[in-house]
Structures are given as C-alpha cells and as structure tokens.
XYZ file of C-alpha atoms in Angstrom:
484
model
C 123.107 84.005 47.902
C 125.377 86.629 46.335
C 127.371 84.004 44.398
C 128.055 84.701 40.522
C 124.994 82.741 39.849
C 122.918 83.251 42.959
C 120.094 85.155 42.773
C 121.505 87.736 45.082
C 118.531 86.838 47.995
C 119.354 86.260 51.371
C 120.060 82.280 51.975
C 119.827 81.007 55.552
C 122.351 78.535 57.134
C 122.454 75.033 57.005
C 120.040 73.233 59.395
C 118.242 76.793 59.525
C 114.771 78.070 58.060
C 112.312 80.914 58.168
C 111.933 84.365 56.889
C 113.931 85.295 59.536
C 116.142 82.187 59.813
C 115.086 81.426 63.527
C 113.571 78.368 62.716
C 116.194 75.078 63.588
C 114.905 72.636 61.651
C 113.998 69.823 63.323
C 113.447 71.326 66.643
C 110.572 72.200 68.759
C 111.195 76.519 67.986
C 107.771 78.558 68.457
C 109.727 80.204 65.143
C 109.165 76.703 63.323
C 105.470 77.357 63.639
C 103.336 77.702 60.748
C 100.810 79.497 62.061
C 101.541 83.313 61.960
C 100.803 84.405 65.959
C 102.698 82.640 68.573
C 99.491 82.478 70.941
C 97.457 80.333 68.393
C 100.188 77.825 69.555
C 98.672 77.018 72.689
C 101.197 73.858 73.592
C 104.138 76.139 74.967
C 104.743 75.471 78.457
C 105.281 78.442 80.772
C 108.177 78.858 83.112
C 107.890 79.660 86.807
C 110.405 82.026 88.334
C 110.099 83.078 92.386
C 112.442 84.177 95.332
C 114.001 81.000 96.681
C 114.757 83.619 99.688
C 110.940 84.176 100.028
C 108.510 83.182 102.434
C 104.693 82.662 102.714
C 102.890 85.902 102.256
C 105.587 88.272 100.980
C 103.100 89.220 98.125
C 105.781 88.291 95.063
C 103.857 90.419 92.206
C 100.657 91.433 94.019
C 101.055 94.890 92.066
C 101.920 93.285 88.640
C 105.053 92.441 86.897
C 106.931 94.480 84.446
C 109.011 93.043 81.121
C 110.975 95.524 79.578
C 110.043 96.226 75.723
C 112.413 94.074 74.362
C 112.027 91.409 76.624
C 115.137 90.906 78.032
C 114.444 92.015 81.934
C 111.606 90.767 84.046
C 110.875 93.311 87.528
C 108.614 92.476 89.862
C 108.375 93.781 93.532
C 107.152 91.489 96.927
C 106.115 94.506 98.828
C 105.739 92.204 101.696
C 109.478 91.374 102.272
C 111.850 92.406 104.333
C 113.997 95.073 102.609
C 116.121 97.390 104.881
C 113.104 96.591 107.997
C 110.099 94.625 108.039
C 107.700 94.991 105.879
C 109.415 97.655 103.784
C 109.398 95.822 100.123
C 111.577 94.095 97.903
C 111.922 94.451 94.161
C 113.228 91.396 91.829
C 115.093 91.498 88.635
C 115.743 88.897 86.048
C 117.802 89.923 83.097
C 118.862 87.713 80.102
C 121.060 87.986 77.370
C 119.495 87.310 74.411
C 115.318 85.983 73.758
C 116.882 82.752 72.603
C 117.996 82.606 76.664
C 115.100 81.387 79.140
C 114.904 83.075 82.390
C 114.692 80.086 83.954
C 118.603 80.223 83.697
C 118.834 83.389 85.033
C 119.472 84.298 88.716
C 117.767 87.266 89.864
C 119.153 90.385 91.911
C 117.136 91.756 94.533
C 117.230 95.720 95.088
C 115.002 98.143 97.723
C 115.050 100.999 99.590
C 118.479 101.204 102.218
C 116.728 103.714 103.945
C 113.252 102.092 104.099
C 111.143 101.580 107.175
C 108.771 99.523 108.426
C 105.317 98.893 106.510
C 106.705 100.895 103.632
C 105.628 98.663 100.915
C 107.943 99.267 98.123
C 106.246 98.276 94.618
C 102.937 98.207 96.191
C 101.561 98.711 92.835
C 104.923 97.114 90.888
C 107.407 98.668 88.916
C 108.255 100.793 85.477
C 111.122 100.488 83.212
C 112.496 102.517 80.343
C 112.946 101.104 77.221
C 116.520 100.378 77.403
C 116.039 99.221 81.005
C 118.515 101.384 82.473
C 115.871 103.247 85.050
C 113.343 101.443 87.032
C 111.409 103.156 89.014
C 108.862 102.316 92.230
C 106.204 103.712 94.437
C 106.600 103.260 98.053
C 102.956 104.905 99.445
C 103.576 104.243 103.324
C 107.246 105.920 102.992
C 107.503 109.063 105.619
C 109.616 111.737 103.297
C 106.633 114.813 103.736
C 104.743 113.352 106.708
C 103.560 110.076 107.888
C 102.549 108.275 104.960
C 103.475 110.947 102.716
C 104.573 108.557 99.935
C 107.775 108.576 97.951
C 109.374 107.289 94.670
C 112.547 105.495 94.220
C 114.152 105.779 91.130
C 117.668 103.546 90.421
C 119.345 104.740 86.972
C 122.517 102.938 86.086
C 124.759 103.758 82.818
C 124.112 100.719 80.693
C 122.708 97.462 80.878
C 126.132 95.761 82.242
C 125.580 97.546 85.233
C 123.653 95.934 87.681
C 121.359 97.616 89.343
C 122.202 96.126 93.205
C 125.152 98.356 92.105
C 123.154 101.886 92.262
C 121.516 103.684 95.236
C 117.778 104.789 94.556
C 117.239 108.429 95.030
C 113.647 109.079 96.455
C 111.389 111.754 94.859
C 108.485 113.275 96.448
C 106.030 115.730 96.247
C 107.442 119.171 97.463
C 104.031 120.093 98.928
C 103.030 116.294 99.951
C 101.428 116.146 103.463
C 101.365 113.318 105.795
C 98.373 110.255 104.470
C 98.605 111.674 100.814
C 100.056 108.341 99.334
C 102.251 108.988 96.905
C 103.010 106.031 95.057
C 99.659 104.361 95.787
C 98.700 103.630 92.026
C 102.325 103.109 90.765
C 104.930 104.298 88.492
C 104.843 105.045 84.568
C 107.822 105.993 82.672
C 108.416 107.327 79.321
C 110.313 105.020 76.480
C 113.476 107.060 77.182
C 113.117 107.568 80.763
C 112.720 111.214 80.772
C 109.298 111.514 81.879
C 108.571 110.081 85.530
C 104.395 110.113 86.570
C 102.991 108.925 89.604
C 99.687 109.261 91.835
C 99.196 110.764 95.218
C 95.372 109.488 95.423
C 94.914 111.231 98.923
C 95.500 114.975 98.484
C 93.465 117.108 98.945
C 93.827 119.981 97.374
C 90.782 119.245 94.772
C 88.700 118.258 98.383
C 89.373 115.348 101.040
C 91.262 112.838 99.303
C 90.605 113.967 95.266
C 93.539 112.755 94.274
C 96.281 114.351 91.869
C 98.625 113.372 89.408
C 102.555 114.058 89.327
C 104.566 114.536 86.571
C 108.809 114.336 86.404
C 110.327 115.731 83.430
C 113.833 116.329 82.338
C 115.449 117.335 79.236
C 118.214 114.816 79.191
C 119.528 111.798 81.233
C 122.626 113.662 82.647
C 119.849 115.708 84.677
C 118.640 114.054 87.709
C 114.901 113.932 88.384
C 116.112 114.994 91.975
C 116.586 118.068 90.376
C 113.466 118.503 88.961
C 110.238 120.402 90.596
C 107.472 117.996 89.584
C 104.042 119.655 87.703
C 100.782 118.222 89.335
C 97.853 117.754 87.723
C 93.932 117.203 88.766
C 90.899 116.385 87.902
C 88.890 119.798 87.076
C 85.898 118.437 88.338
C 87.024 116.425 91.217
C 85.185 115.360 94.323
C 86.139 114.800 97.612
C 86.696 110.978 97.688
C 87.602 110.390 94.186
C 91.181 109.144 94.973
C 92.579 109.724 91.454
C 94.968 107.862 90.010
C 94.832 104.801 93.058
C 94.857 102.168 91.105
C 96.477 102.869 88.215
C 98.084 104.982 85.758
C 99.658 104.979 82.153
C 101.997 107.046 79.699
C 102.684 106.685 76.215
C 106.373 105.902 74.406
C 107.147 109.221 74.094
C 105.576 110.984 77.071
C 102.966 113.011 75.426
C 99.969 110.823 76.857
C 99.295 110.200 80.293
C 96.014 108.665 81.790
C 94.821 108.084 85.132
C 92.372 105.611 86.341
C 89.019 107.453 88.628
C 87.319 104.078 89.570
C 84.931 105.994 91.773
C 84.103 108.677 89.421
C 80.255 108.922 89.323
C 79.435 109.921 86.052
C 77.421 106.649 84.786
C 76.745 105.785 88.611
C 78.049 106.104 91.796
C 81.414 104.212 91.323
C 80.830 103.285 87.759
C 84.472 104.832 87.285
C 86.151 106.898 84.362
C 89.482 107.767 82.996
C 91.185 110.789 82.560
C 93.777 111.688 79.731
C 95.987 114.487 79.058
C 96.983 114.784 75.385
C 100.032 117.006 74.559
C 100.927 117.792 71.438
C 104.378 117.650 72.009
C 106.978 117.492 74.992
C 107.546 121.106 74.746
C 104.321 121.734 76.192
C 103.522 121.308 79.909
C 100.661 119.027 80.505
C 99.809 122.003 83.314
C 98.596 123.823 79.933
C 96.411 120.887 78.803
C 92.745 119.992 79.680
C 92.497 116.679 80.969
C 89.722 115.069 78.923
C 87.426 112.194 80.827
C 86.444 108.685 78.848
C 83.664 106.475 80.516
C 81.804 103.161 79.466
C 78.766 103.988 77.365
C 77.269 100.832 79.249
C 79.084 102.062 82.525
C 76.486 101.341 85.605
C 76.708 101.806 89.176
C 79.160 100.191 91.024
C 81.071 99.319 87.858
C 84.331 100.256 89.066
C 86.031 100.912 85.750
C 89.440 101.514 86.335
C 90.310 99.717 89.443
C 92.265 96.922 88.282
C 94.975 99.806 86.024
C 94.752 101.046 82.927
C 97.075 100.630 80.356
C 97.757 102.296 76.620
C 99.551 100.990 73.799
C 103.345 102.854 73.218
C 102.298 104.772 70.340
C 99.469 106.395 72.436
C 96.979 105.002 69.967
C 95.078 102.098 72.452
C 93.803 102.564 75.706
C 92.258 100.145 77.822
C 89.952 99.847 80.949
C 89.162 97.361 82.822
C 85.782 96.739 84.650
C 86.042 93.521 86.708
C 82.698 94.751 88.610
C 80.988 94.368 85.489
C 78.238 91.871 84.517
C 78.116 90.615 80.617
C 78.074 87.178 82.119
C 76.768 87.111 85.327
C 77.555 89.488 88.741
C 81.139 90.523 88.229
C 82.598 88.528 85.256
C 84.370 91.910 83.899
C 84.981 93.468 80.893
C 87.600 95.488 79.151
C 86.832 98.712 77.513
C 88.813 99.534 74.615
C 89.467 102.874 72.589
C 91.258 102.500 69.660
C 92.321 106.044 67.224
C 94.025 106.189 63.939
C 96.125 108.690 64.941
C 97.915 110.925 67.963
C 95.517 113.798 66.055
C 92.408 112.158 66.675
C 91.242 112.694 69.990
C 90.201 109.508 72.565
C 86.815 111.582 73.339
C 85.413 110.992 69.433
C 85.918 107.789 69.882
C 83.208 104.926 71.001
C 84.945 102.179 72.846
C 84.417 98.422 72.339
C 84.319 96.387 75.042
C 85.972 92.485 75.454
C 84.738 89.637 77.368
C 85.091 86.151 77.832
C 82.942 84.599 75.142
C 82.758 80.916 77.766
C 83.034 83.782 81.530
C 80.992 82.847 84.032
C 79.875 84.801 87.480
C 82.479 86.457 89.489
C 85.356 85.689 86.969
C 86.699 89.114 87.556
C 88.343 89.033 84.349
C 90.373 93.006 84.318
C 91.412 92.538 88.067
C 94.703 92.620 87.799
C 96.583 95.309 85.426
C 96.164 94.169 81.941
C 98.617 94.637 79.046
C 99.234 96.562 75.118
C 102.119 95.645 73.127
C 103.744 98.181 71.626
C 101.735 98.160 68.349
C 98.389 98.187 70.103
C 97.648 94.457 68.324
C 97.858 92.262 71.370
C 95.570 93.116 73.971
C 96.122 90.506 77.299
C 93.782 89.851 80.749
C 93.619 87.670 83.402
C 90.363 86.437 84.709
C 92.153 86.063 88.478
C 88.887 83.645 89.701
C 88.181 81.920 86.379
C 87.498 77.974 87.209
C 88.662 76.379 84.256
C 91.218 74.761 85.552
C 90.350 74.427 89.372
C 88.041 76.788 91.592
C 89.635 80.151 92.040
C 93.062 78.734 89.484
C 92.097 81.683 87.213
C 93.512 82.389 83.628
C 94.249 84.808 80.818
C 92.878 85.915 77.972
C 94.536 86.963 74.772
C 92.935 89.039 71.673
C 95.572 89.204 69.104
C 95.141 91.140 65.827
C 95.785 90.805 62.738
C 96.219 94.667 61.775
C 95.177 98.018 62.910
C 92.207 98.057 60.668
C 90.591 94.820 62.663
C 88.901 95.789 65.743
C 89.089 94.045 68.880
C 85.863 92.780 69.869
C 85.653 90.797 65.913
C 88.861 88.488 67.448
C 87.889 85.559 69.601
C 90.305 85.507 72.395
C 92.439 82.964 73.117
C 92.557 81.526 76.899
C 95.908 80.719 78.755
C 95.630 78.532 82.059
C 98.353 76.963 84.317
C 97.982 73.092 83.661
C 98.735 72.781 87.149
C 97.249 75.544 88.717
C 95.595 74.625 91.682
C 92.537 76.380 93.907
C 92.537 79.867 94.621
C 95.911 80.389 93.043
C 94.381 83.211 91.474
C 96.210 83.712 88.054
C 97.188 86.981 87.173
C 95.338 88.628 89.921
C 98.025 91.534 90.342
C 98.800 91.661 86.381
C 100.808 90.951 83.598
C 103.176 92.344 81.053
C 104.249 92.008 77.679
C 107.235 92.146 75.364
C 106.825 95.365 72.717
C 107.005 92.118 69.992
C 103.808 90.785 71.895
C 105.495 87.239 72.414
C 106.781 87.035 75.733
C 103.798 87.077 78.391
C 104.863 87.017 81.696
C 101.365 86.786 84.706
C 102.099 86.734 88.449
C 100.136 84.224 91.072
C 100.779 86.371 94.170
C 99.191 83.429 96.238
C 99.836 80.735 94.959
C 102.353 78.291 96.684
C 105.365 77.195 95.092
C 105.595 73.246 93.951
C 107.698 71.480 96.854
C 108.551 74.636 98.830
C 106.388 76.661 101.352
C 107.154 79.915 99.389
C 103.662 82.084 98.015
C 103.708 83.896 95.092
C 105.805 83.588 91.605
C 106.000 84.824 88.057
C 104.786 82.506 85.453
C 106.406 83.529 81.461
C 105.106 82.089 78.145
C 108.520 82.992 76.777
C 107.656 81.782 73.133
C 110.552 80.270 72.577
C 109.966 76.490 72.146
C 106.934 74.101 71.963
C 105.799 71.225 74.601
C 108.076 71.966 77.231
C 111.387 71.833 75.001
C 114.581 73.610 76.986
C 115.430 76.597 75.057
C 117.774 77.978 73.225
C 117.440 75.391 70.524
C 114.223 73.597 71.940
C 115.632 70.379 71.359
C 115.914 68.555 74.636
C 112.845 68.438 77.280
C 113.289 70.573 80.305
C-alpha cells in the first residue's frame, strides 16, 4: 500500500490473504490454514505417482525416493526394470514447474545406464540430487567396471533445469583400485548442495579385512570439471573388522560437503550387531577428509542385535542433525524401532559430546519396524520423518509414517508428539515407506514409496505416494478449488 495515504505495508491482491499472500480465499489452500505446521493438518490427501510402463515386481522405490530441496523434482529408481538388459535398473523423474503444480500432472522421464547389463540394479539404494537438480547421481553395485561385481556410479549432469535429463549420457565412476565383489554403490549415493562433492560406499573391500567396507569421496573444485576427472579419496573405519561392511546401507553428507557419515549396522561396540555410525567432520572443503579422524556415535541403550544403522542414516543440510535408525529395536515390543537423534548448536560442537535422544511411536506395537526404510531431515533440522513399514493401523502389514515437527531449534525432539500419516486405502502388506522417504528443504512436501504395493485397477507393484501440501480434502491444486 504505497499510496499517498497508505501506510506504505505490503497489501495482497484481491481474493488473496496470508502473510505471504498464498492463501485464495475461499479455497481449500494448505496456505489458508490457521494452524502454523502443515502436518497438524492431517485431511490432505496424498497423490500416487508410478510407471504406467511397469510391471509386477520391478521394485519402483525399494531404495527410497529422492525430492530435490525445493521440491520441484521427484527421482526414484525401480532397480528391477529393464533398462538397457534385464534386470539392469531404471530411474524415474518427475519435475514440475512451480509448488502450486501437482505432480500428478506431470509425466515422468525415465533415464538408466545405455551400457548396463544384466542384474545390474541401478538405484539399488535410490538416488541423490544437487540442490539445483542439475546432477543426479546413482549406485549400480552389480555393474562389472573393476571386476565382476565391482560396482559403479552413474552420474548425469545437464546445464540447467530446461534440459532434460533423457537428454544427457551418464558417465560411470568407479573405484580405481575396486576389485571384483567389492560393491560399489551398495549403500547409495550422497551429494553435496552444489554438486561438487560425490560419496559413495564400497561395503565389500577389503582392504581394512574381508569385506570392512570403505568410503569414497568425489571432489571437484568447480562444475566445468568432470568427476571423471577426478581420483576419488577413500576413507575407513580405523578400527574396522572383517565383516563390518561399512557404509551398506546407508550414507549421508551435509549442504556444503564438510560432513559425511556412514552407517556400520554390524559394528559391535554395544553388542554384536548393535551397529554405530561413523562421521568425518572437516572444517572446511579445503581440507581432505583423508586428514580427518572419523569419529564413531552409538546408542547409549544400543543392545545386541540392534542393528542401528541398517535402514540409512540421514543429517540435516546444515550438518547440525543426524539421525539413526534402529528398526531391530524394542521400546515397544521385539522390533518396533527407534530413531536415535543427535542434535548440536553448532558445526563447532562436535557430534561425540553430544547424548542422543531417541523417538518412538508413543501407540507402536511389536515388529512395527518403524526406521526401516531411510528416514528424512529438512533442511533446518525441524522436521524429522519415519515410516513404520509393518505398522497395522490401517490394515496388517499397510504400515505408516511418523512425523516430529518442531517448533525451533531450542525444542528437542523427543518433547514433540509425533504425528502419524497412513494411506486411507492402504491395503495388507503394502508396506508404507519400507524403502524411504524424502522431504522438501521447506519440510512440506513428503513424498514415501510402497515398493509392493499394487497399483488400484492395474497389475503394476510399487509407486510413490506425495503429501504435496498444497490443498485440503482432496481439492485439485493449483487453486484447490475443484475435487480431484
């Protein structure tokens, strides 16, 4: 209102509302809520995206699915599929224009390896973008580059986001000193924010003892240099066993590529298999993490057979949250799971002062496995999200998620009662978020895959269900006026 006598505040359009103006009045916008988190609006309806082109049992988002920070590109790989030969992996991309814009009216492009091979299992473990989703990256552990079942890494960068990426051919990293069986790729990609820093797990090398496991890191000074160009660093645990298969089921980075952490799920340290998690903390990117002793965070309850780890790890972008899952755990009966959770003020303080919490389900029941699949931060470390793949709510085996939102920094995790998430229509065994879930950096866009669940009306398994918080009871975005 900058009119001679307006008050010289910002005034929002006619028919509009909100501090923000997103709020149509009138109209069924998650932005028209009162309430002050989207997920204490528990009547939004969740889209369901899959490959029409699929089949039963091509795994659509058994490793997880991937949204890129600002929500406008959804990844997510059916390992299963036939690529370039059978078996070799698929990866699927939805990108939007705007978050106004459901993905529901988006087609998706399909992308994988043109020189794959049989049983290579692209995305195994799903995919990583960069902030600007311009490089995606994926693992593909069975891939023959160094030997059989070396493992490899396909990386497609394209120039901006109006290029698509069925456009670009992949180059493949791998590791320079990789043997046949070593797996590269088993536990997944991680990139940095800008893309410049590439990680990934071989969990079977041995150069730590039979099957340690190491860690390898990409980096590059700039996008005009090519991570083909680049001799990876590889990193271990110091006091590895033979066995431990670091990094095989998960791995994460921070924003700006001065955290990395790996997931040791059969670390023995509280237990045989109760499972730990290594970090390496740089101080800058300047420094190689080769120069940096990895420092190793267990559950202060951990107990034999705990597994902590297995189902990923994940930290929040600004390197301040890290969280473990324990789905072997028992706070409510034989394997209900857990979550631990670190929390530090600042990138100064380090993870190994710090006593975790740990999250349940308050209402979890026996074999829940809540933590199974990878779990997810967003990017301010106040949204912390879990699926409980075998929960019952809604039908034996239907599963669901749980959400702990924040209000601030200051509040910790384990004083906010999570709220749950089911699929009204979820049916048994569909097993809800079993391979993960990812969220926006804004923490409002959730999207969960059902690797095995079945399709309404088709015989295709596996999808990719999004709370998209854009409307309310089911209304058809962008204005969430009409009913879908």
């Amino acid at each position: 209102d900058d009119t001679l006598a307006g008050s010289g505040e910002c005034t929002c359009n006619s028919g509009w509302s909100g501090d923000n103006c997103d709020c149509l009045v009138g109209s069924h916008m998650i932005a028209c809520s009162s309430v002050m988190s989207v997920w204490a609006d528990l009547s939004q309806v969740p889209i369901t995206l899959f490959d029409s082109s699929g089949i039963v049992n091509d795994s659509l988002g058994y490793g997880g699915v991937t949204v890129s920070p600002d929500g406008l590109v959804l990844a997510v790989a059916s390992h299963l599929d036939d690529g370039a030969a059978t078996e070799s992996g698929t990866i699927l991309i939805w990108e939007r224009e705007n978050t106004s814009m459901s993905f529901a009216d988006s087609s998706p492009i399909k992308i994988y390896d043109p020189n794959g091979i049989a049983s290579q299992w692209l995305g195994y473990l799903g995919v990583s973008l960069s902030f600007d989703a311009t490089v995606l990256a994926a693992g593909a552990h069975k891939d023959d580059e160094e030997g059989a079942e070396s493992g490899a890494v396909l990386v497609w960068e394209r120039a901006d986001t109006t290029t698509s990426f069925d456009s670009v051919t992949p180059l493949k990293l791998s590791d320079p000193n990789g043997e046949g069986g070593d797996w590269l790729g088993r536990g997944g990609v991680a990139l940095s924010r800008n893309g410049l820093v590439l990680i990934a797990t071989s969990p079977n090398d041995d150069e730590q003892g039979n099957n340690a496991g190491a860690l390898l890191v990409w980096a590059r000074g700039s996008s005009a240099t090519s991570f083909a160009s680049v001799i990876p660093d590889k990193l271990y645990d110091p006091n590895a066993i033979a066995g431990d298969n670091l990094g095989k089921t998960g791995l994460a980075i921070s924003s700006n590529g001065v955290v990395v952490a790996v997931s040791a799920f059969k670390d023995d340290e509280q237990g045989t298999d109760s499972g730990s998690v290594l970090v390496w903390d740089r101080s800058n990117t300047a420094t190689s993490f080769t120069s940096v002793t990895a420092i190793r965070l267990t559950d202060p309850d951990g107990a034999e057979n705990d597994f902590m780890g297995r189902g990923g790890i994940f930290l929040s972008s600004n390197g301040l949250v890290l969280a473990a899952p324990s789905y072997e755990d028992d706070p409510h009966g034989d394997s209900s799971g857990s979550l631990v959770v670190w929390t530090r003020s600042s990138s100064s303080t380090s993870f190994s002062t710090i006593t975790p919490v740990k999250l349940t389900d308050p209402n979890g029941s026996a074999y829940d496995s809540m933590g199974r699949g990878r779990l997810a931060i967003d990017s301010d470390g106040l949204v912390i999200a879990a699926s409980s793949s075998l929960d019952d709510d809604v039908a034996t085996g239907a599963g669901s998620v749980l959400v702990w939102d924040r209000v601030n920094t200051t509040t910790s995790f384990d004083q906010v009662t999570p709220k749950k998430l089911v699929k009204a229509d979820g049916r048994e065994n569909d097993q809800l978020g079993v391979g993960g879930l990812s969220l926006s950096a804004d923490g409002l866009m959730l999207a969960v895959v059902t690797p095995y669940a079945f399709v309404e009306g088709t015989s295709i398994t596996g999808a990719v269900v999004v709370w998209e918080g854009i409307c309310k009871d089911g209304y058809r975005p962008p204005l969430c006026l009409e009913l879908w």
